[in-house]
């Protein structure tokens, strides 16, 4: 099993071996070719912000201590971090912006999109103070769209409406005191680029405050805005049962893999794949099998029950099965290597966003006004491509795992209300108070080629649930945990501590599942980290405490993307201990590292980053933190 250094997923391992046999380069080969990675970059001590550089600072103090302009280690690290977090926020805000555009099109009576959840429409309008009585849905939606546009167009010093409507009042006060309340997401992201260009801010502390502000931009103009609008458009997730891993692909079906992040495209692909299955049959296939990679996969899993092919690190491996007729991508986390890998097979890669093109891929410009037409075109092309498949090269790993997903806050509250209809949070809070549930950890974020795929997620989470910690999860972390079989009632029996098992069994039975709830609750894509924020906000409000006082924490065990850093920054601002399992590129700045991982962040916000690269030590660190919080609450 020489693949175990690369992945703990046996399906991925088989495909790595197939790639080696067929001479196809994958992410692991490219990572090996990059060794040794640059020490200045790894520690965050390289600056390329002007053409007098690149400048680098010697982390051991033997070489230069200043860049050409006089910037020192902390300044260079703080500027780099702010740019990374702003880039992560920009990705989520751009995503949210497109969701708002889609709602605007739907409210205008588009044939392509409509409002699926009136409940969510009313809930979001209620939060924003929009009057809904005697108004048509489309009119309410238009006012919600206007509220979003007014955040994006805000040229005053007032705070983003979406944040004020959503964040806990105590947090807003804390952020206000620190002067980090964002005004307009676009303006703040622009300001971060300006603030970090050559000859601007030279104060690392001021730059860290600006970084925290970007976390709030991400949390409210990115994550929250996207989830709210997508739920209105496509429905609020409810529990679904499906399967995960490459074994969901089928030899006798047209296989379409959707990859990226935004449900605007993937929802349409689901719709048309279902409508056009007869056409696939006419071409000799038994039907169309859809499967998702990365977060757009999570979006259609949560709302449509579509199977999961895999997570970030296995995107090339899906193609290496030889069975994928089309991989359709939208935005973010799409490896530029995909077209090269696809060229070794019959697989067609379709890019669809004007800002994501790839030599060797076919670009189909997907627009909101012609969404149905373009989605149909893609599905037709995938069906046509089925006959080009070389059956002799197909090898689909016989590995897939049953899983349950769809745990929106609404779904969790719905299940709990079966135990206490008037006060649904009470059973949860009571079980936390009496210690049956020790606390909760949200595991989020990516895979990273620097650790064996999924290994950190799975080892850490098994240790947490064994110790009666409830785990909620999103993103590639959720897909890792699903593949490892941790989203089933059986996992509760096998891995959960006794008292957690008893609670999950009682809730599962009351909710009519007839089995325990899984010990790991899948709450959606990375933008759906807003759901975890909402759950914590509801619990804190119920208990009349701050989020920072809850026995809860966050973790991004295998983070790779700038978005994971911006989500993590938001989590720290919310007051959460936020674990990172891979060394972030900032340890060269001693003061910056101390502030973000030490007492300063904790005293100002209640939260801080916690870097621990060993999964079991990380689990124990999170458990210790939860116990400290319990003690402080007197429970
Ligand atoms: O937004 S977890 S690798 S797919 S960045 Fe990317 Fe990371 Fe996966 Fe989802 Ni999130
Ligand atoms: Fe070097 Fe300063 Fe230019 Fe950065 S901004 S490259 S540290 S001179």
XYZ file of C-alpha atoms and ligand atoms in Angstrom:
653
model
C 0.000 0.000 0.000
C 2.638 2.516 -1.002
C -0.069 5.082 -1.683
C -0.766 5.548 2.032
C 1.622 8.475 2.261
C -0.526 10.180 -0.371
C -4.043 9.238 0.677
C -5.869 7.077 3.181
C -8.729 6.628 0.708
C -8.311 3.217 -0.949
C -10.282 4.297 -4.027
C -7.936 7.240 -4.523
C -5.004 4.919 -3.845
C -6.072 2.559 -6.635
C -6.352 5.457 -9.048
C -2.907 6.765 -8.043
C -1.543 3.330 -8.926
C -3.438 3.389 -12.240
C -1.989 6.831 -12.994
C 1.520 5.546 -12.277
C 0.972 2.535 -14.533
C -0.343 4.719 -17.343
C 2.366 7.371 -16.892
C -0.053 10.164 -15.988
C 1.217 12.936 -13.770
C -0.872 13.885 -10.721
C -0.733 16.458 -7.964
C 1.515 14.176 -5.871
C 4.128 13.957 -8.631
C 4.149 17.711 -9.022
C 4.470 18.155 -5.266
C 7.483 15.816 -5.243
C 9.027 17.810 -8.085
C 8.688 20.988 -6.000
C 10.881 19.650 -3.181
C 12.490 21.237 -1.326
C 9.952 24.055 -1.090
C 11.364 27.520 -0.482
C 11.937 28.262 3.217
C 11.276 31.974 2.750
C 7.895 31.261 1.191
C 7.016 28.621 3.768
C 7.581 31.073 6.604
C 5.907 33.993 4.805
C 9.169 35.948 4.553
C 9.221 36.673 0.840
C 7.881 39.956 -0.569
C 7.201 40.673 -4.253
C 5.079 43.758 -3.755
C 7.375 45.969 -5.811
C 9.995 45.657 -8.480
C 12.894 46.392 -6.127
C 12.302 42.877 -4.844
C 11.822 40.054 -4.494
C 13.067 40.588 -0.949
C 13.426 37.910 1.662
C 14.240 37.977 5.348
C 16.425 35.346 6.931
C 14.257 33.569 9.528
C 17.379 32.555 11.498
C 18.769 36.079 11.725
C 21.925 35.319 9.729
C 20.993 37.217 6.591
C 19.038 40.363 5.782
C 16.585 41.586 8.440
C 14.897 44.124 6.151
C 13.600 44.259 2.603
C 15.039 46.935 0.302
C 12.351 49.436 1.389
C 12.955 48.716 5.083
C 10.058 46.307 5.697
C 10.884 43.827 8.458
C 9.781 40.213 8.956
C 6.534 40.987 10.767
C 5.535 43.621 8.261
C 6.153 41.342 5.291
C 4.278 38.481 6.938
C 1.343 40.701 7.977
C 1.039 42.215 4.490
C 1.129 38.780 2.857
C -1.492 37.453 5.242
C -3.835 40.382 4.648
C -3.567 39.841 0.892
C -4.279 36.122 1.260
C -7.305 36.672 3.475
C -8.607 39.440 1.211
C -8.261 37.107 -1.775
C -10.203 34.415 0.060
C -12.901 36.921 0.948
C -12.974 38.173 -2.658
C -13.676 34.644 -3.897
C -16.617 34.205 -1.540
C -17.973 37.703 -2.101
C -17.838 37.229 -5.881
C -19.710 33.956 -5.428
C -22.334 35.675 -3.255
C -22.610 38.496 -5.798
C -23.508 35.986 -8.499
C -26.107 34.427 -6.229
C -27.683 37.879 -5.756
C -27.654 38.426 -9.523
C -29.445 35.094 -9.893
C -32.104 36.066 -7.373
C -32.521 39.343 -9.215
C -33.081 37.448 -12.464
C -35.513 35.080 -10.724
C -37.468 37.977 -9.178
C -37.736 39.496 -12.630
C -39.699 36.425 -13.785
C -36.878 34.517 -15.512
C -37.729 31.218 -17.165
C -34.424 29.810 -15.891
C -34.592 30.426 -12.147
C -37.327 30.754 -9.551
C -37.784 30.989 -5.813
C -37.885 27.533 -4.229
C -38.089 28.417 -0.560
C -40.744 30.883 0.487
C -39.895 30.139 4.132
C -36.306 31.220 3.672
C -37.419 34.234 1.639
C -39.577 35.367 4.539
C -36.909 34.551 7.115
C -34.238 36.569 5.307
C -36.654 39.450 4.709
C -37.558 39.343 8.403
C -33.903 39.600 9.425
C -33.403 42.565 7.141
C -36.537 44.311 8.429
C -38.312 44.066 5.068
C -42.108 44.201 5.345
C -43.643 41.092 3.756
C -47.393 41.338 4.413
C -49.503 41.370 1.243
C -46.454 41.313 -1.003
C -45.777 38.881 -3.821
C -42.696 36.660 -3.432
C -40.926 38.294 -6.345
C -41.449 41.744 -4.817
C -39.991 40.591 -1.508
C -37.076 39.031 -3.397
C -36.490 42.308 -5.225
C -36.217 44.132 -1.891
C -33.756 41.535 -0.608
C -31.711 42.037 -3.764
C -31.829 45.806 -3.208
C -30.577 45.353 0.363
C -27.622 43.315 -0.961
C -26.848 45.863 -3.667
C -26.946 48.653 -1.125
C -24.211 46.867 0.885
C -22.138 46.595 -2.280
C -22.834 50.214 -3.179
C -22.408 51.669 0.292
C -20.185 54.758 0.132
C -20.789 55.871 3.710
C -19.075 54.723 6.888
C -22.083 52.700 8.005
C -21.702 48.959 8.575
C -22.843 46.306 6.101
C -26.547 45.587 6.627
C -26.103 41.864 6.187
C -23.672 41.759 9.079
C -25.904 43.806 11.367
C -28.878 41.634 10.491
C -27.039 38.393 11.178
C -24.216 38.709 13.694
C -24.759 38.538 17.466
C -25.053 42.007 19.048
C -22.272 41.289 21.534
C -19.884 40.477 18.687
C -20.878 43.603 16.764
C -19.997 45.640 19.839
C -16.619 43.892 20.181
C -15.802 44.470 16.511
C -16.952 48.061 16.743
C -14.549 48.707 19.632
C -11.725 47.271 17.548
C -12.739 49.462 14.613
C -13.049 46.498 12.247
C -16.685 46.692 11.182
C -16.755 46.507 7.379
C -18.663 49.032 5.290
C -18.872 47.782 1.741
C -17.269 44.435 0.837
C -15.822 45.635 -2.449
C -14.404 48.748 -0.815
C -12.773 46.781 1.994
C -11.139 44.313 -0.401
C -9.874 47.204 -2.523
C -8.582 48.903 0.605
C -6.689 45.755 1.647
C -4.837 45.742 -1.681
C -4.096 49.447 -1.321
C -3.023 49.115 2.314
C -0.497 46.397 1.432
C 1.065 47.918 -1.652
C 4.613 49.324 -1.495
C 5.055 52.230 0.881
C 1.734 51.956 2.702
C 0.942 50.589 6.150
C 4.102 49.778 8.141
C 2.342 48.716 11.335
C 1.810 44.938 11.618
C -0.841 45.416 14.307
C -2.876 47.706 12.080
C -2.525 45.164 9.287
C -3.763 42.374 11.564
C -6.844 44.445 12.420
C -7.430 44.935 8.689
C -7.110 41.159 8.272
C -9.784 40.582 10.907
C -12.008 43.018 9.049
C -11.563 40.906 5.902
C -12.703 37.909 7.940
C -15.957 39.750 8.622
C -16.295 40.689 4.957
C -15.950 36.998 4.194
C -18.357 35.870 6.906
C -21.200 38.208 6.072
C -20.818 39.468 2.487
C -19.466 36.108 1.351
C -20.619 33.088 3.316
C -23.835 34.360 4.817
C -25.061 36.250 1.813
C -24.364 33.265 -0.457
C -26.101 30.715 1.772
C -29.157 32.903 2.378
C -29.710 33.659 -1.288
C -28.953 30.118 -2.484
C -31.415 28.671 0.015
C -34.102 31.057 -1.267
C -33.364 30.050 -4.859
C -32.735 26.331 -4.533
C -34.309 25.326 -1.232
C -33.225 24.815 2.363
C -31.398 21.477 2.751
C -33.150 18.645 4.583
C -31.699 15.217 5.396
C -30.794 13.122 2.365
C -29.175 9.714 2.026
C -26.717 8.971 -0.742
C -23.228 7.574 -1.360
C -19.690 8.886 -1.515
C -16.475 7.974 -3.305
C -15.322 7.134 -6.813
C -17.339 3.922 -6.757
C -20.477 5.999 -7.391
C -19.390 6.306 -11.044
C -21.009 3.644 -13.225
C -19.546 1.679 -16.051
C -22.810 1.486 -17.995
C -23.933 5.082 -17.468
C -22.973 8.443 -18.893
C -20.928 9.878 -16.033
C -20.994 13.628 -15.500
C -18.864 15.084 -12.713
C -19.584 18.635 -11.579
C -16.772 20.473 -9.853
C -16.351 23.936 -8.419
C -18.500 25.952 -6.082
C -21.630 27.686 -7.293
C -24.998 25.896 -7.422
C -26.279 28.184 -10.171
C -24.692 25.906 -12.795
C -24.705 22.574 -10.980
C -28.424 22.770 -10.108
C -29.147 23.198 -13.807
C -26.919 20.265 -14.739
C -28.834 18.110 -12.238
C -32.147 19.233 -13.712
C -31.129 18.519 -17.293
C -29.310 15.276 -16.545
C -32.578 14.018 -15.047
C -34.649 15.258 -17.981
C -32.333 13.874 -20.659
C -31.747 10.375 -19.320
C -33.850 8.852 -22.133
C -31.464 10.359 -24.606
C -28.587 8.645 -22.817
C -30.482 5.365 -23.043
C -31.012 5.907 -26.756
C -27.225 6.120 -27.073
C -26.719 2.754 -25.385
C -26.105 3.866 -21.801
C -28.360 2.814 -18.941
C -28.813 6.399 -17.804
C -26.885 9.381 -16.526
C -24.894 9.223 -13.318
C -24.045 12.546 -11.737
C -21.438 13.016 -9.081
C -19.884 16.015 -7.385
C -16.359 17.071 -6.488
C -15.603 19.920 -4.074
C -18.217 22.392 -2.946
C -20.559 22.555 -5.900
C -20.799 18.822 -5.236
C -21.763 19.639 -1.658
C -24.408 22.102 -2.877
C -26.232 19.517 -5.004
C -25.647 16.818 -2.419
C -27.323 18.885 0.287
C -30.342 19.891 -1.783
C -30.664 17.139 -4.395
C -29.010 14.126 -2.811
C -26.476 13.868 -5.648
C -23.638 11.442 -4.873
C -20.145 12.624 -3.958
C -17.327 11.508 -6.284
C -14.558 12.770 -4.020
C -12.911 15.885 -2.625
C -10.290 18.366 -3.774
C -7.201 16.173 -3.926
C -8.878 13.447 -5.995
C -10.254 15.632 -8.794
C -7.686 14.299 -11.280
C -8.291 10.756 -10.073
C -11.959 10.924 -11.071
C -10.818 11.387 -14.669
C -8.219 8.616 -14.313
C -11.066 6.110 -13.808
C -11.486 6.498 -17.572
C -15.241 6.563 -17.006
C -15.968 10.287 -16.826
C -17.613 11.526 -20.012
C -17.718 15.152 -18.911
C -16.324 17.156 -16.053
C -18.100 20.486 -15.760
C -16.377 23.180 -13.730
C -17.377 26.633 -12.583
C -15.109 28.498 -10.148
C -12.442 27.873 -7.487
C -10.251 24.898 -6.512
C -10.094 23.655 -10.109
C -6.618 22.305 -10.813
C -5.146 23.760 -14.028
C -3.899 20.236 -14.765
C -7.375 18.857 -15.476
C -7.311 19.375 -19.231
C -3.900 17.655 -19.485
C -5.178 14.648 -17.534
C -8.414 14.586 -19.545
C -6.398 14.592 -22.772
C -5.114 11.126 -21.805
C -8.716 9.853 -21.966
C -11.914 10.664 -23.830
C -13.096 12.970 -20.995
C -14.277 16.434 -21.953
C -13.659 19.304 -19.574
C -16.195 22.108 -19.837
C -15.300 25.461 -18.342
C -18.256 27.780 -17.896
C -17.144 30.993 -16.178
C -15.613 33.921 -18.078
C -12.902 34.078 -15.400
C -12.053 30.352 -15.520
C -10.766 29.227 -18.903
C -8.295 26.442 -19.529
C -6.301 25.589 -22.647
C -7.495 22.187 -23.825
C -10.933 22.513 -22.251
C -14.115 23.451 -24.117
C -15.541 26.749 -22.921
C -19.310 27.109 -22.790
C -20.193 30.555 -21.550
C -22.894 29.874 -18.987
C -25.169 32.859 -18.361
C -28.145 33.407 -16.094
C -30.400 34.246 -19.030
C -29.532 31.124 -21.019
C -28.821 28.742 -18.144
C -31.239 26.034 -19.308
C -30.001 26.132 -22.857
C -26.331 25.945 -21.841
C -26.883 23.199 -19.265
C -28.729 21.161 -21.913
C -25.891 21.697 -24.360
C -23.372 20.401 -21.812
C -25.459 17.326 -20.958
C -25.990 16.588 -24.689
C -22.262 16.793 -25.294
C -21.573 14.486 -22.361
C -24.046 11.945 -23.757
C -22.443 12.167 -27.193
C -19.051 11.597 -25.644
C -20.111 8.310 -24.007
C -19.553 6.369 -27.248
C -15.949 7.605 -27.359
C -15.136 5.973 -24.035
C -12.343 3.379 -24.289
C -13.822 0.546 -22.245
C -10.470 -1.204 -21.977
C -9.107 1.682 -19.914
C -12.043 1.998 -17.532
C -11.356 1.034 -13.939
C -13.853 2.290 -11.390
C -12.774 1.497 -7.825
C -15.329 -0.658 -6.122
C -15.491 1.669 -3.143
C -18.386 3.799 -2.006
C -19.862 4.583 1.372
C -23.408 5.233 2.443
C -23.858 8.711 3.886
C -26.425 11.083 5.281
C -26.234 14.843 4.671
C -28.546 17.853 4.519
C -28.164 19.169 8.069
C -29.059 22.817 7.656
C -29.802 24.674 10.892
C -33.461 24.423 9.933
C -33.144 20.623 9.609
C -31.308 20.288 12.927
C -33.867 22.450 14.719
C -36.614 20.477 12.985
C -35.230 17.180 14.325
C -34.794 18.618 17.811
C -38.311 20.030 17.802
C -39.568 16.434 17.818
C -38.184 16.275 21.350
C -39.407 19.699 22.450
C -41.715 21.481 20.038
C -41.826 24.760 21.981
C -38.166 24.979 22.759
C -36.173 22.960 20.213
C -32.735 24.103 21.349
C -33.454 23.018 24.930
C -32.724 19.290 24.446
C -29.404 20.144 22.812
C -28.454 22.656 25.483
C -29.563 20.309 28.287
C -27.394 17.541 26.884
C -24.427 19.877 26.644
C -25.058 21.126 30.183
C -25.282 17.622 31.663
C -22.123 16.571 29.804
C -23.704 13.974 27.516
C -22.363 16.127 24.721
C -18.999 17.491 25.798
C -19.055 20.246 23.182
C -18.946 20.788 19.446
C -16.233 21.204 16.841
C -16.749 22.406 13.290
C -14.255 20.770 10.935
C -13.965 22.608 7.659
C -11.736 23.208 4.692
C -9.655 21.406 2.216
C -7.262 18.623 1.417
C -3.630 19.621 1.119
C -1.025 17.527 -0.711
C 1.312 18.126 2.250
C -0.562 15.453 4.261
C -2.063 12.139 3.175
C -5.491 12.949 1.757
C -8.216 12.877 4.450
C -5.859 11.468 7.110
C -5.971 14.467 9.440
C -9.730 14.975 9.142
C -10.518 11.348 9.896
C -8.035 10.686 12.718
C -8.885 13.899 14.547
C -12.641 13.511 14.185
C -12.640 9.891 15.366
C -10.855 11.012 18.518
C -13.317 13.880 19.027
C -16.454 11.786 18.723
C -14.976 9.064 20.904
C -14.761 11.767 23.557
C -18.423 12.745 23.084
C -17.710 15.852 21.025
C -20.353 16.438 18.353
C -18.787 17.278 14.990
C -20.399 19.496 12.387
C -18.639 19.805 9.070
C -18.522 21.423 5.631
C -16.460 21.498 2.452
C -13.834 18.922 1.601
C -13.638 17.999 5.275
C -17.243 16.817 5.063
C -16.462 14.781 1.949
C -13.438 13.205 3.663
C -15.549 12.226 6.655
C -18.349 10.916 4.435
C -15.937 8.700 2.491
C -14.589 7.376 5.801
C -18.087 6.221 6.714
C -18.603 8.713 9.521
C -21.958 10.002 8.272
C -23.999 6.922 9.032
C -25.974 5.654 12.029
C -23.498 2.754 12.128
C -20.679 5.231 12.735
C -22.492 6.409 15.849
C -22.599 2.818 17.078
C -18.971 2.188 16.232
C -17.158 5.397 17.045
C -19.197 7.719 19.273
C -18.647 7.867 23.018
C -21.468 6.321 25.048
C -23.224 9.499 26.109
C -23.025 11.081 22.643
C -24.379 7.819 21.222
C -27.336 7.938 23.599
C -28.234 11.496 22.573
C -27.889 10.810 18.845
C -30.030 7.693 19.212
C -32.762 9.565 21.081
C -32.841 12.393 18.512
C -32.734 9.974 15.574
C -35.634 7.953 16.966
C -37.695 11.042 17.794
C -37.064 12.456 14.316
C -38.425 9.259 12.772
C -35.116 8.137 11.252
C -35.401 4.872 13.175
C -31.657 4.924 13.839
C -29.159 7.229 15.518
C -28.174 10.475 13.839
C -24.631 10.295 12.468
C -21.946 11.600 14.850
C -20.764 13.959 12.136
C -23.374 16.301 10.684
C -22.808 17.516 7.122
C -23.834 21.176 6.999
C -22.861 21.920 3.401
C -20.315 23.688 1.253
C -17.644 26.113 2.446
C -19.965 29.119 2.106
C -22.325 27.146 4.349
C -19.946 27.675 7.232
C -22.466 30.459 7.770
C -24.806 27.678 8.950
C -22.308 26.705 11.656
C -22.108 30.390 12.625
C -25.910 30.550 12.804
C -26.118 27.441 14.970
C -23.553 28.867 17.390
C -25.322 32.230 17.369
C -28.636 30.552 18.202
C -27.045 28.566 21.037
C -25.262 31.637 22.439
C -28.468 33.685 22.279
C -30.441 30.901 23.963
C -27.903 30.724 26.786
C -27.495 34.508 26.868
C -23.725 34.205 26.554
C -21.204 35.155 23.891
C -20.133 32.637 21.226
C -16.649 32.888 22.731
C -17.975 31.317 25.941
C -19.451 28.227 24.276
C -17.718 24.831 24.602
C -17.014 24.888 20.889
C -14.119 25.251 18.458
C -13.284 25.223 14.758
C -10.679 23.321 12.792
C -9.301 23.351 9.262
C -7.073 20.268 9.468
C -5.859 20.130 5.860
C -6.346 23.714 4.665
C -4.816 24.788 1.355
C -6.920 27.635 -0.055
C -6.864 31.347 0.771
C -10.612 30.944 1.390
C -9.875 28.608 4.285
C -7.736 31.328 5.844
C -10.456 33.939 5.446
C -13.057 31.578 6.937
C -10.643 30.843 9.778
C -10.133 34.555 10.382
C -13.904 34.995 10.607
C -14.097 32.085 13.064
C -11.436 33.717 15.252
C -13.401 36.988 15.126
C -16.500 35.088 16.229
C -14.523 34.096 19.321
C -13.608 30.527 18.400
C -10.385 28.681 18.980
C -9.522 27.877 15.366
C -7.189 25.000 14.708
C -4.968 24.783 11.625
C -3.412 21.383 10.937
C -0.800 22.610 8.483
C 1.703 25.349 9.229
C 0.381 28.595 7.736
C 2.858 30.792 5.839
C 3.313 33.283 8.655
C 5.588 31.791 11.272
C 8.492 33.957 10.080
C 6.737 36.928 11.680
C 7.208 36.265 15.387
C 5.097 39.169 16.604
C 2.310 38.454 14.097
C 2.296 34.764 15.059
C 2.240 35.593 18.754
C -0.675 38.009 18.332
C -2.776 35.612 16.271
C -2.071 32.452 18.248
C -1.639 33.941 21.701
C -3.157 35.983 24.460
C -3.593 39.181 22.436
C -6.127 37.732 20.004
C -7.801 35.820 22.808
C -8.154 38.833 25.091
C -9.529 41.028 22.304
C -11.810 38.525 20.593
C -12.055 35.399 22.716
C -10.752 33.420 19.761
C -7.301 32.686 18.353
C -5.529 30.423 15.902
C -4.113 27.166 17.204
C -1.527 25.438 15.037
C -1.008 21.721 15.708
C 0.183 19.360 13.010
C -0.527 16.082 14.821
C -4.179 14.934 14.580
C -4.425 13.293 18.000
C -2.673 16.146 19.769
C -4.983 18.545 17.931
C -8.071 16.598 19.047
C -6.824 16.640 22.621
C -6.043 20.354 22.419
C -9.587 21.036 21.207
C -11.036 18.812 23.943
C -8.998 20.639 26.605
C -10.276 23.952 25.260
C -13.870 22.675 25.429
C -13.333 21.541 29.021
C -11.944 24.960 29.972
C -15.003 26.653 28.478
C -17.322 24.246 30.314
C -15.606 25.011 33.579
C -15.947 28.755 33.009
C -19.671 28.272 32.360
C -19.963 26.207 35.540
C -21.119 23.058 33.711
O -14.600 25.909 -0.790
S -12.676 23.001 1.199
S -10.314 22.641 -1.333
S -13.472 22.855 -2.435
S -11.495 25.784 -0.516
Fe -11.611 24.115 -2.119
Fe -10.880 23.904 0.312
Fe -12.283 22.042 -0.786
Fe -14.797 24.153 -1.247
Ni -13.471 25.150 0.534
Fe 11.146 44.492 -1.155
Fe 9.781 46.425 0.092
Fe 9.433 46.032 -2.529
Fe 8.540 44.243 -0.757
S 7.816 46.323 -1.016
S 9.618 43.793 -2.665
S 10.099 44.353 0.848
S 11.304 46.681 -1.515
